[in-house]
Short mmCIF file of C-alpha atoms and ligand atoms in Angstrom, two decimals:
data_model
loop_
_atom_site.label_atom_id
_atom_site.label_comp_id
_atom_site.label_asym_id
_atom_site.label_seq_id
_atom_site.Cartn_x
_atom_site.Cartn_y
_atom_site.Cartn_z
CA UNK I 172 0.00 0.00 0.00
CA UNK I 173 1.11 3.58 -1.11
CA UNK I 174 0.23 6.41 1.27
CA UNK I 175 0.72 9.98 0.45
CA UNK I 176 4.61 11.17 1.03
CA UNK I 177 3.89 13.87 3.37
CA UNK I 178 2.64 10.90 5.89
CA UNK I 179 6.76 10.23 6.22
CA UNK I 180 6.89 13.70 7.98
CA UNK I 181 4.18 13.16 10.57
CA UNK I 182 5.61 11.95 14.06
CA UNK I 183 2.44 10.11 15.58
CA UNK I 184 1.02 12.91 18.60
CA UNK I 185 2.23 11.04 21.73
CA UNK I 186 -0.91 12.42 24.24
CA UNK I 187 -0.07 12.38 28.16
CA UNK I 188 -0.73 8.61 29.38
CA UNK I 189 -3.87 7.27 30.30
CA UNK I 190 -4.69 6.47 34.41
CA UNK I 191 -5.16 2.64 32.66
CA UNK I 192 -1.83 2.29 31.61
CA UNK I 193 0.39 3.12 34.86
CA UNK I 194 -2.42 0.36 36.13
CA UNK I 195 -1.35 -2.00 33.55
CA UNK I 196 2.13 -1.44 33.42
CA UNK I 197 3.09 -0.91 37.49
CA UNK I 198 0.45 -2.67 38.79
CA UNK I 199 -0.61 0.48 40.84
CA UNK I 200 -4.09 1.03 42.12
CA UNK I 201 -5.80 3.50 40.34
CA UNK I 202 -7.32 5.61 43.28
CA UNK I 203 -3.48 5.79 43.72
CA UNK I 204 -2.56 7.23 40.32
CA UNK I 205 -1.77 11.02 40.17
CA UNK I 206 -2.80 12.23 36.44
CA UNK I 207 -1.06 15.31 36.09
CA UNK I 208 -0.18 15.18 32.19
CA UNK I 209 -2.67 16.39 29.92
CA UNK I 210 -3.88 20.24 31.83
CA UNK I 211 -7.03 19.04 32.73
CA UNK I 212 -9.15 20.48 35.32
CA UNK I 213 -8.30 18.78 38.88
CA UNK I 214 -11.55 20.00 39.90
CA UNK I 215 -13.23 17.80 37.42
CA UNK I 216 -16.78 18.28 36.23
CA UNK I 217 -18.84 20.57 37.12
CA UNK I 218 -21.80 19.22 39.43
CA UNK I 219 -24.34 21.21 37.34
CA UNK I 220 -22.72 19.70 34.04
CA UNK I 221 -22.76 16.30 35.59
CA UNK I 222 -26.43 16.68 36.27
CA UNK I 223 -27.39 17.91 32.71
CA UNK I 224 -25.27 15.20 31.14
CA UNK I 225 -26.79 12.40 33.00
CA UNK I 226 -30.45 13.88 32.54
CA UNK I 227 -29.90 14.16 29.21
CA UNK I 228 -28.58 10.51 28.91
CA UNK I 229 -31.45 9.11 26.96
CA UNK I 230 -31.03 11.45 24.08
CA UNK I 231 -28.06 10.04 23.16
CA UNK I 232 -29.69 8.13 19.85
CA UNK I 233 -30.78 12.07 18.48
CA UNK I 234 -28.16 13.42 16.16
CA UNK I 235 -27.41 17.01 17.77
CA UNK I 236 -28.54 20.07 16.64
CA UNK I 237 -26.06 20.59 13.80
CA UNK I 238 -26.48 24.39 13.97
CA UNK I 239 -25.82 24.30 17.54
CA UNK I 240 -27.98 27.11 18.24
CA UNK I 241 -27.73 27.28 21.97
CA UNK I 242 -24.16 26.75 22.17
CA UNK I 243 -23.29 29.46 19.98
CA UNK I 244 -25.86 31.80 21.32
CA UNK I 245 -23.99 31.31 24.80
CA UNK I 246 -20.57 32.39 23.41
CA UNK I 247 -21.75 35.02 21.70
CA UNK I 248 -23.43 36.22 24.55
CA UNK I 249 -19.86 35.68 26.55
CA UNK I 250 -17.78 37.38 24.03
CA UNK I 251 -20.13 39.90 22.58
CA UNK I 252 -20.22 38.50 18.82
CA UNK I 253 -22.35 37.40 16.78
CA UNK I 254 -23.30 33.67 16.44
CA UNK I 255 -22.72 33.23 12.69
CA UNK I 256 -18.96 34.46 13.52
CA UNK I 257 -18.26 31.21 15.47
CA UNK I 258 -17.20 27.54 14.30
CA UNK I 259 -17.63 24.71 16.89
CA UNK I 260 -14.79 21.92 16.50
CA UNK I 261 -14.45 18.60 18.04
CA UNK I 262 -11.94 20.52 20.69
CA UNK I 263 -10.17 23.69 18.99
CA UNK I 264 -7.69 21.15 17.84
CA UNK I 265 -9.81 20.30 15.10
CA UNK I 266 -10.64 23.71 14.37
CA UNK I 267 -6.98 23.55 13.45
CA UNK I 268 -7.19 20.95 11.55
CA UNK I 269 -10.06 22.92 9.19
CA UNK I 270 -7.64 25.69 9.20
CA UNK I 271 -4.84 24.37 7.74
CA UNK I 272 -7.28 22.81 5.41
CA UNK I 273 -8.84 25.72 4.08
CA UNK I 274 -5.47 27.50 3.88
CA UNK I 275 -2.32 25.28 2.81
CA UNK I 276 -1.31 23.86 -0.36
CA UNK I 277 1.46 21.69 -0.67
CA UNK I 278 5.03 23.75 0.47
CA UNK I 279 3.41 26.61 1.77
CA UNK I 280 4.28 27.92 4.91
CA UNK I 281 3.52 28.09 8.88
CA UNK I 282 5.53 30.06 11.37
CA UNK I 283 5.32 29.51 14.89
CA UNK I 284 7.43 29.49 18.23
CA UNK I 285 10.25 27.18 18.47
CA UNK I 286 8.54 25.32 21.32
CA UNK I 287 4.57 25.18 20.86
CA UNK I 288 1.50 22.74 20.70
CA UNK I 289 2.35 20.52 18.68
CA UNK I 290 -0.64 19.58 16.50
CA UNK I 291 -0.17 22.78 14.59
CA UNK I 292 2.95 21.20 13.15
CA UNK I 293 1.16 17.75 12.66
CA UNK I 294 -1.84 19.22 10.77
CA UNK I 295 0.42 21.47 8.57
CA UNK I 296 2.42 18.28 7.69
CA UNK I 297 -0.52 16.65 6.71
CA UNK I 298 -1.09 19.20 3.66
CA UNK I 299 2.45 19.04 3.11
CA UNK I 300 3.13 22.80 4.21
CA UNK I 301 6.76 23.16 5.84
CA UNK I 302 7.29 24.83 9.51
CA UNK I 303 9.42 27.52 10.29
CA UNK I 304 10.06 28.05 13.98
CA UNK I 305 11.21 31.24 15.77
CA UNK I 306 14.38 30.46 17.98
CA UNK I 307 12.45 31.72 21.16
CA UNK I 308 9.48 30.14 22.48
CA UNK I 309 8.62 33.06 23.70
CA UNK I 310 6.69 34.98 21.11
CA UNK I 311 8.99 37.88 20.53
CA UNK I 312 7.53 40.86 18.03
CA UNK I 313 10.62 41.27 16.22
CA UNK I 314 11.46 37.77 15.70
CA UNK I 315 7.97 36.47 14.00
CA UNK I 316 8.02 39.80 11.96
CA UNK I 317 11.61 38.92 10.79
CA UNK I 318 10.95 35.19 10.15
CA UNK I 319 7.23 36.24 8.66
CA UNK I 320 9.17 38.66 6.25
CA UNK I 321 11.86 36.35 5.28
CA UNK I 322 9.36 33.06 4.91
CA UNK I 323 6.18 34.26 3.92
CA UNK I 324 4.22 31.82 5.34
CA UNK I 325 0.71 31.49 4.78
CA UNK I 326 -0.40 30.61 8.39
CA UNK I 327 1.06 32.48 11.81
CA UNK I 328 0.55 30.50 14.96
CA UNK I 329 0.38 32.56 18.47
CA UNK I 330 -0.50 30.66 21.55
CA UNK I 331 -1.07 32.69 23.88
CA UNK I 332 -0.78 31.16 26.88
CA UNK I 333 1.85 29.17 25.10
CA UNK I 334 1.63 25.26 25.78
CA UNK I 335 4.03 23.26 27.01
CA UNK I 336 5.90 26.50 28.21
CA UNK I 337 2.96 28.42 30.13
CA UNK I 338 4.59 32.06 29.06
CA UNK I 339 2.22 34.66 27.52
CA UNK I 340 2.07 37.25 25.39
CA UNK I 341 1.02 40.60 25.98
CA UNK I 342 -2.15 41.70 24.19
CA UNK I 343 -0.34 44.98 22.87
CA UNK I 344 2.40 42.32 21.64
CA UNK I 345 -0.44 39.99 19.73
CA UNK I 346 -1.75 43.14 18.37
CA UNK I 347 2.11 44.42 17.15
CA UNK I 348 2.58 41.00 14.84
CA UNK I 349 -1.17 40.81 13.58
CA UNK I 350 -0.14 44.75 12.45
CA UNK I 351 2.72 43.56 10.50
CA UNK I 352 1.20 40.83 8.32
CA UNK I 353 -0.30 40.95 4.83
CA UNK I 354 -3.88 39.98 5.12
CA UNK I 355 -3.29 37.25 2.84
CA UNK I 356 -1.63 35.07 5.88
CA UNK I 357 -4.28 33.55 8.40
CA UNK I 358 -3.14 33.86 12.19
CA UNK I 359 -4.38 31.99 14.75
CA UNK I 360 -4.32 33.16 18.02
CA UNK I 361 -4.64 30.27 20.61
CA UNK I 362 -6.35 30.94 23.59
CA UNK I 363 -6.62 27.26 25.31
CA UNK I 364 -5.69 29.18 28.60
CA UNK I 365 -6.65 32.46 28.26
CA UNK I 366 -9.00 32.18 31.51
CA UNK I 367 -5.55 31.09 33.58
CA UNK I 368 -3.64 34.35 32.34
CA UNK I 369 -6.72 37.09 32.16
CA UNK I 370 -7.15 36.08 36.29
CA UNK I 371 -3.30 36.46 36.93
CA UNK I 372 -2.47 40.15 34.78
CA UNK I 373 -5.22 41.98 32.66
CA UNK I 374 -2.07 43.07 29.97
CA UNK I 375 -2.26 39.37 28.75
CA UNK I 376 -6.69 39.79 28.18
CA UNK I 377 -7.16 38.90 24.37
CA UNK I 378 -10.14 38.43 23.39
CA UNK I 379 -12.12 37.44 20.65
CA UNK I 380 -13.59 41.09 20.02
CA UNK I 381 -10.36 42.12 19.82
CA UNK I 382 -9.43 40.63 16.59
CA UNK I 383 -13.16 39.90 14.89
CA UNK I 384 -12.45 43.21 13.25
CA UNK I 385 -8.68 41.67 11.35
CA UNK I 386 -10.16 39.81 8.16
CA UNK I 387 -7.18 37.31 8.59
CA UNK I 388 -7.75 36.26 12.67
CA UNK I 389 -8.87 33.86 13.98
CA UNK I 390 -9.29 33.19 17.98
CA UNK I 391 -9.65 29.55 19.29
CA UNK I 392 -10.60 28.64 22.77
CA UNK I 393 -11.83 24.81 24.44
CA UNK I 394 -13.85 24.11 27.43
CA UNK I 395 -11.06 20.86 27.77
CA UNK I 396 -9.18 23.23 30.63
CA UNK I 397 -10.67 25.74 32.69
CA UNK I 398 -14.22 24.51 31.88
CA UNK I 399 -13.53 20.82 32.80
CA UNK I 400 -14.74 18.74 29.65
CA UNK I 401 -11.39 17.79 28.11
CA UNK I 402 -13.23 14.23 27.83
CA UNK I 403 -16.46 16.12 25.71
CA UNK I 404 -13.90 17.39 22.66
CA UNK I 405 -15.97 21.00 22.43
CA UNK I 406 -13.69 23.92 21.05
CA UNK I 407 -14.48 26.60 19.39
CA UNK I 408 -12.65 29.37 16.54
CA UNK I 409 -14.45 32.56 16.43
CA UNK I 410 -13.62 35.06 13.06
CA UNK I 411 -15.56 37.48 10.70
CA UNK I 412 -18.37 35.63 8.35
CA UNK I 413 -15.57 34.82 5.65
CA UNK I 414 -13.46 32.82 7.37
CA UNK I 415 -16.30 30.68 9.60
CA UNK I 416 -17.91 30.05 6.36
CA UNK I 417 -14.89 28.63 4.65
CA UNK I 418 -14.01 26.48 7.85
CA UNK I 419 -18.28 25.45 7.72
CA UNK I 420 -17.15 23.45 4.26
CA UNK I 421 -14.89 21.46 5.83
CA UNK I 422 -16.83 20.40 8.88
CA UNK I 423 -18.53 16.93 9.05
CA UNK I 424 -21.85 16.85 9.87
CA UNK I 425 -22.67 16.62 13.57
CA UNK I 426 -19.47 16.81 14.40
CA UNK I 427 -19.96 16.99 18.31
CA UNK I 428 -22.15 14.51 20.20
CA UNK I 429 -25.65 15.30 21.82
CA UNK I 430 -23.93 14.82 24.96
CA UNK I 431 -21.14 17.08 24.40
CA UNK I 432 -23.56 20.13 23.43
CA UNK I 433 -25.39 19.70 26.51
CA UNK I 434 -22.16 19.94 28.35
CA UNK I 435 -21.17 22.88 26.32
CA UNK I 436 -24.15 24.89 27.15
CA UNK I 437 -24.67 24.04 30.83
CA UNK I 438 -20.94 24.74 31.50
CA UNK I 439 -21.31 28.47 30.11
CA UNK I 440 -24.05 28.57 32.71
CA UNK I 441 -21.74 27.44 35.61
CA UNK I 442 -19.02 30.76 35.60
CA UNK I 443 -18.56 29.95 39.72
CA UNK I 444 -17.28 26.63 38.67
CA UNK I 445 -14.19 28.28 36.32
CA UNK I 446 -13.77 30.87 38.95
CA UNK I 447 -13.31 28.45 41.89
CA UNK I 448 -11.35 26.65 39.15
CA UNK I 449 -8.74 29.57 38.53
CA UNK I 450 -8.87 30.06 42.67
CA UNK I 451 -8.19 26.65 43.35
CA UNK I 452 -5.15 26.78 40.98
CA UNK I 453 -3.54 30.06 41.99
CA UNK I 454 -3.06 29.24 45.60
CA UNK I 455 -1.89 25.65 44.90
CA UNK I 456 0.92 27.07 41.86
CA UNK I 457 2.72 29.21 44.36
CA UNK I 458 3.55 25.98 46.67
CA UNK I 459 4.83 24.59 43.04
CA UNK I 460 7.47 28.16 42.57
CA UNK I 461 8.60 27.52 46.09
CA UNK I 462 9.31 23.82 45.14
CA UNK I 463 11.33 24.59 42.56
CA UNK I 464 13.26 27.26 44.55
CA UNK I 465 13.73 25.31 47.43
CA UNK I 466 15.18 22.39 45.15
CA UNK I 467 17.71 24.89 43.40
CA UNK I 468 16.16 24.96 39.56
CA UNK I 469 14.50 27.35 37.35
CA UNK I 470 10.77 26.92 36.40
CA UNK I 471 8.72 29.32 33.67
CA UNK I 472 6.59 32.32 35.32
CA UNK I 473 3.14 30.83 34.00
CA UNK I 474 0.09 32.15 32.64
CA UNK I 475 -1.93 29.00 32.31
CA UNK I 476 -2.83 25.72 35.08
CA UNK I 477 0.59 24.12 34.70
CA UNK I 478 3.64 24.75 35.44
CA UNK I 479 6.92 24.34 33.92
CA UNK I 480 10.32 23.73 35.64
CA UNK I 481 13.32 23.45 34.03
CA UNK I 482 16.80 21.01 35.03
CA UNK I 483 20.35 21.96 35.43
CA UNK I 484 22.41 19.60 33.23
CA UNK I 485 22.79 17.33 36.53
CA UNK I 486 19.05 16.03 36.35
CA UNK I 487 17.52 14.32 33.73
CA UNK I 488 13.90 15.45 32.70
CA UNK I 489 13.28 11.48 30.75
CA UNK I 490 15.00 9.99 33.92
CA UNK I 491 12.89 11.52 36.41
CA UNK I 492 9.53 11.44 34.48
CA UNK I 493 9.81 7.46 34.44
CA UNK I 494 10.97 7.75 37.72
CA UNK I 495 7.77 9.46 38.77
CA UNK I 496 5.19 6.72 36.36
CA UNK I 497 6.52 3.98 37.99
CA UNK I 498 5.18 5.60 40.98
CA UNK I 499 2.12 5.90 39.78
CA UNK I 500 2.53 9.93 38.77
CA UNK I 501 2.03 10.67 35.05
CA UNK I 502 3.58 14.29 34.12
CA UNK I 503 4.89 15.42 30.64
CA UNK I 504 8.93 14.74 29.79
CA UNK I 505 9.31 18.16 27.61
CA UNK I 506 12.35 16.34 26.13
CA UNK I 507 11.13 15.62 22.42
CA UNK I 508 10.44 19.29 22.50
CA UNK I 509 14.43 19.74 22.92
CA UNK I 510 14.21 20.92 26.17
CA UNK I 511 15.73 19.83 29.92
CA UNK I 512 12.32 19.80 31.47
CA UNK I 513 9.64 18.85 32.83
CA UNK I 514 5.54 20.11 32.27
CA UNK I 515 3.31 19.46 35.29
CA UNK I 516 -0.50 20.31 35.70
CA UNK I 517 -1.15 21.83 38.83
CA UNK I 518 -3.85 19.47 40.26
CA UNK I 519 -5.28 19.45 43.57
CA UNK I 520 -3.81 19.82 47.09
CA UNK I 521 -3.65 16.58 47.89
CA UNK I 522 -2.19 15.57 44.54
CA UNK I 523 0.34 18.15 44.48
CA UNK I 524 1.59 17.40 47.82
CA UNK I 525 2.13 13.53 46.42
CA UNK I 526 3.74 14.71 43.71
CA UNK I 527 6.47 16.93 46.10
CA UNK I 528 7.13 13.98 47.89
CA UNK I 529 7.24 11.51 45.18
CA UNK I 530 9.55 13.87 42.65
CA UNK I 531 12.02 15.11 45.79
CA UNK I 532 12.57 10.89 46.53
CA UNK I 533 13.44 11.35 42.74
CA UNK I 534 15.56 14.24 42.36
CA UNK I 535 17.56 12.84 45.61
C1 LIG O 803 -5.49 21.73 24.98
C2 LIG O 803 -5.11 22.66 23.88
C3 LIG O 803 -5.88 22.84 22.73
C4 LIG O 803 -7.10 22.13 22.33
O1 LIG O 803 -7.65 21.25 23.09
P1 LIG O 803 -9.03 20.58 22.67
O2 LIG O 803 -9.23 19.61 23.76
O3 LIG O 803 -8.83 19.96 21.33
O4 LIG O 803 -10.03 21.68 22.64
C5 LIG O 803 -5.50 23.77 21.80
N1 LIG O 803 -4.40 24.48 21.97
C6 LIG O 803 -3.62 24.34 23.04
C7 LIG O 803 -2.43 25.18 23.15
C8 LIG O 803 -3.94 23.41 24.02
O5 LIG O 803 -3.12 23.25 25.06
#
């Protein structure tokens, strides 16, 4: 069998590993597992969610609304646009994936930071586009107009927060690149954790309003993180009428479950739930800054619910991560991104103070 060449390319995504396999593989109870891999909320669901979910159970044989109606009358409502301007993906990742659709032809272009998500790489590959990287993963003004100027690439990537890393970038800074760019190039601005970085500094607020009026924006945001449904896949890419139409003729039909809209909706009703969320997580991320001080390395001032610390030359970021699953805690080794380091969500209390105890026995 003959696939398209581009597939040689594609590494396979590795996602952050299931509870199951630490059981499997270590033979650890689960109740004992510590899941702190993938950013999702520690809180977990939302009671009200929960409720609306399970009451809702036994319309799981009705295809969903396929207009969505009520889903995209709450976020307009939250962000002040109008429904036709949004797109509702399967998560924002596969927003991404209609993007690059709807944009690349074969050796086009993307730019973005030299350590970002990684599935804007993946679905560029797959139209056989090629990826230019910053050499910051911070996203510095100056260096994405340089590379943008030099490269011409058809799609710009900002995350902001920026995953793995957890940096930000100022709003005045998103606006300074989108200024610089032909119209003809599509940017993306990623807002997975904007809700984390709005609560900790008001300079890093972007918002969706903020770029409707750019013909070539588009603004992506999930309620996998702060809203607690990473296991509901509901994202969402809001832009003018031109670009959600020409994402619209890539989307399958019903494309979220019945289930998942329900969840959706109800969440955007629950606002105490993110805000006890974002509390939750700011008291419990300074005890993970004064872990990494007390234990003599660096970590990444962050803007979203995880935290990144960086190792001296004298630790290992592979050794320790399997050092930590065999103990039955799963965090991210940052090393196939190139770097020394290490990507933790910051879970709850109790979870956190397991993984302290369970990563000093490792460092040690
Ligand atoms: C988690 C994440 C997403 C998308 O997650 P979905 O679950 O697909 O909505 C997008 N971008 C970044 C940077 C993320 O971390």
């Amino acid at each position: 069998m003959k696939f398209r060449e581009v597939l040689d390319n594609i590494k396979i995504y590795e996602a952050g590993k299931p509870i199951e396999l630490v059981v499997r593989e270590f033979g650890i109870d689960p109740k004992d597992v510590v899941k702190l891999a993938s950013n999702e909320n520690p809180k977990g669901v939302s009671p009200k969610v929960s409720k609306a979910i399970v009451d809702n159970a036994s319309k799981a044989f009705l295809y969903p609304d396929d207009s969505m109606f009520e889903l995209k009358d709450g976020l307009a409502k939250k962000f002040d646009v109008k429904s036709e301007n949004i797109i509702i993906g399967a998560g924002s990742d596969q927003v991404l994936d209609f993007i690059s659709r709807v944009i690349l032809e074969p050796n086009d272009k993307v730019l973005m930071s030299a350590v970002t998500f990684a599935m804007y790489e993946v679905y560029a590959r797959q139209m056989g586009a090629e990826i230019i990287r910053t050499k910051n993963y911070k996203h510095i003004v100056d260096e994405f107009i340089e590379e943008y100027q030099k490269h011409k690439p058809k799609i710009v990537y900002i995350c902001t927060p920026n995953n793995p890393t957890g940096d930000a970038t100022t709003k005045d800074d998103v606006l300074a690149i989108i200024n610089a760019i032909d119209k003809d190039t599509m940017i993306v601005v990623d807002g997975a954790y904007m809700e984390y970085a709005i609560a900790k500094d008001e300079k890093y607020r972007v918002t969706p309003n903020d770029l409707i009026g750019f013909e070539n924006v588009i603004y992506l945001g999930t309620f996998s993180k702060a809203y607690g449904l990473g296991g509901m896949r509901v994202g969402y890419g809001i832009a003018n009428n031109t670009i959600i139409t020409a994402l619209h003729k890539m989307r399958p039909p019903f494309n979220i479950t019945t289930l998942s809209l329900v969840a959706g909706i109800e969440a955007l009703k629950d606002e105490q739930f993110v805000d006890s969320s974002i509390e939750l997580h700011r008291q419990e991320i300074t005890r993970y800054e004064e872990f990494a001080k007390d234990n003599n390395f660096d970590y990444i001032d962050s803007y979203t619910n995880f935290i990144t610390y960086l190792f001296n030359d004298d630790m290992s970021s592979t050794k320790i991560s399997n050092a930590l699953l065999k103990k039955g805690v799963i965090i991210r080794d940052l090393a196939s991104y190139g770097m020394n380091a290490i990507r933790i969500t910051v879970g709850t209390e109790k979870q956190n103070s397991r993984l302290f105890k369970i990563l000093k026995e490792s460092i040690n």
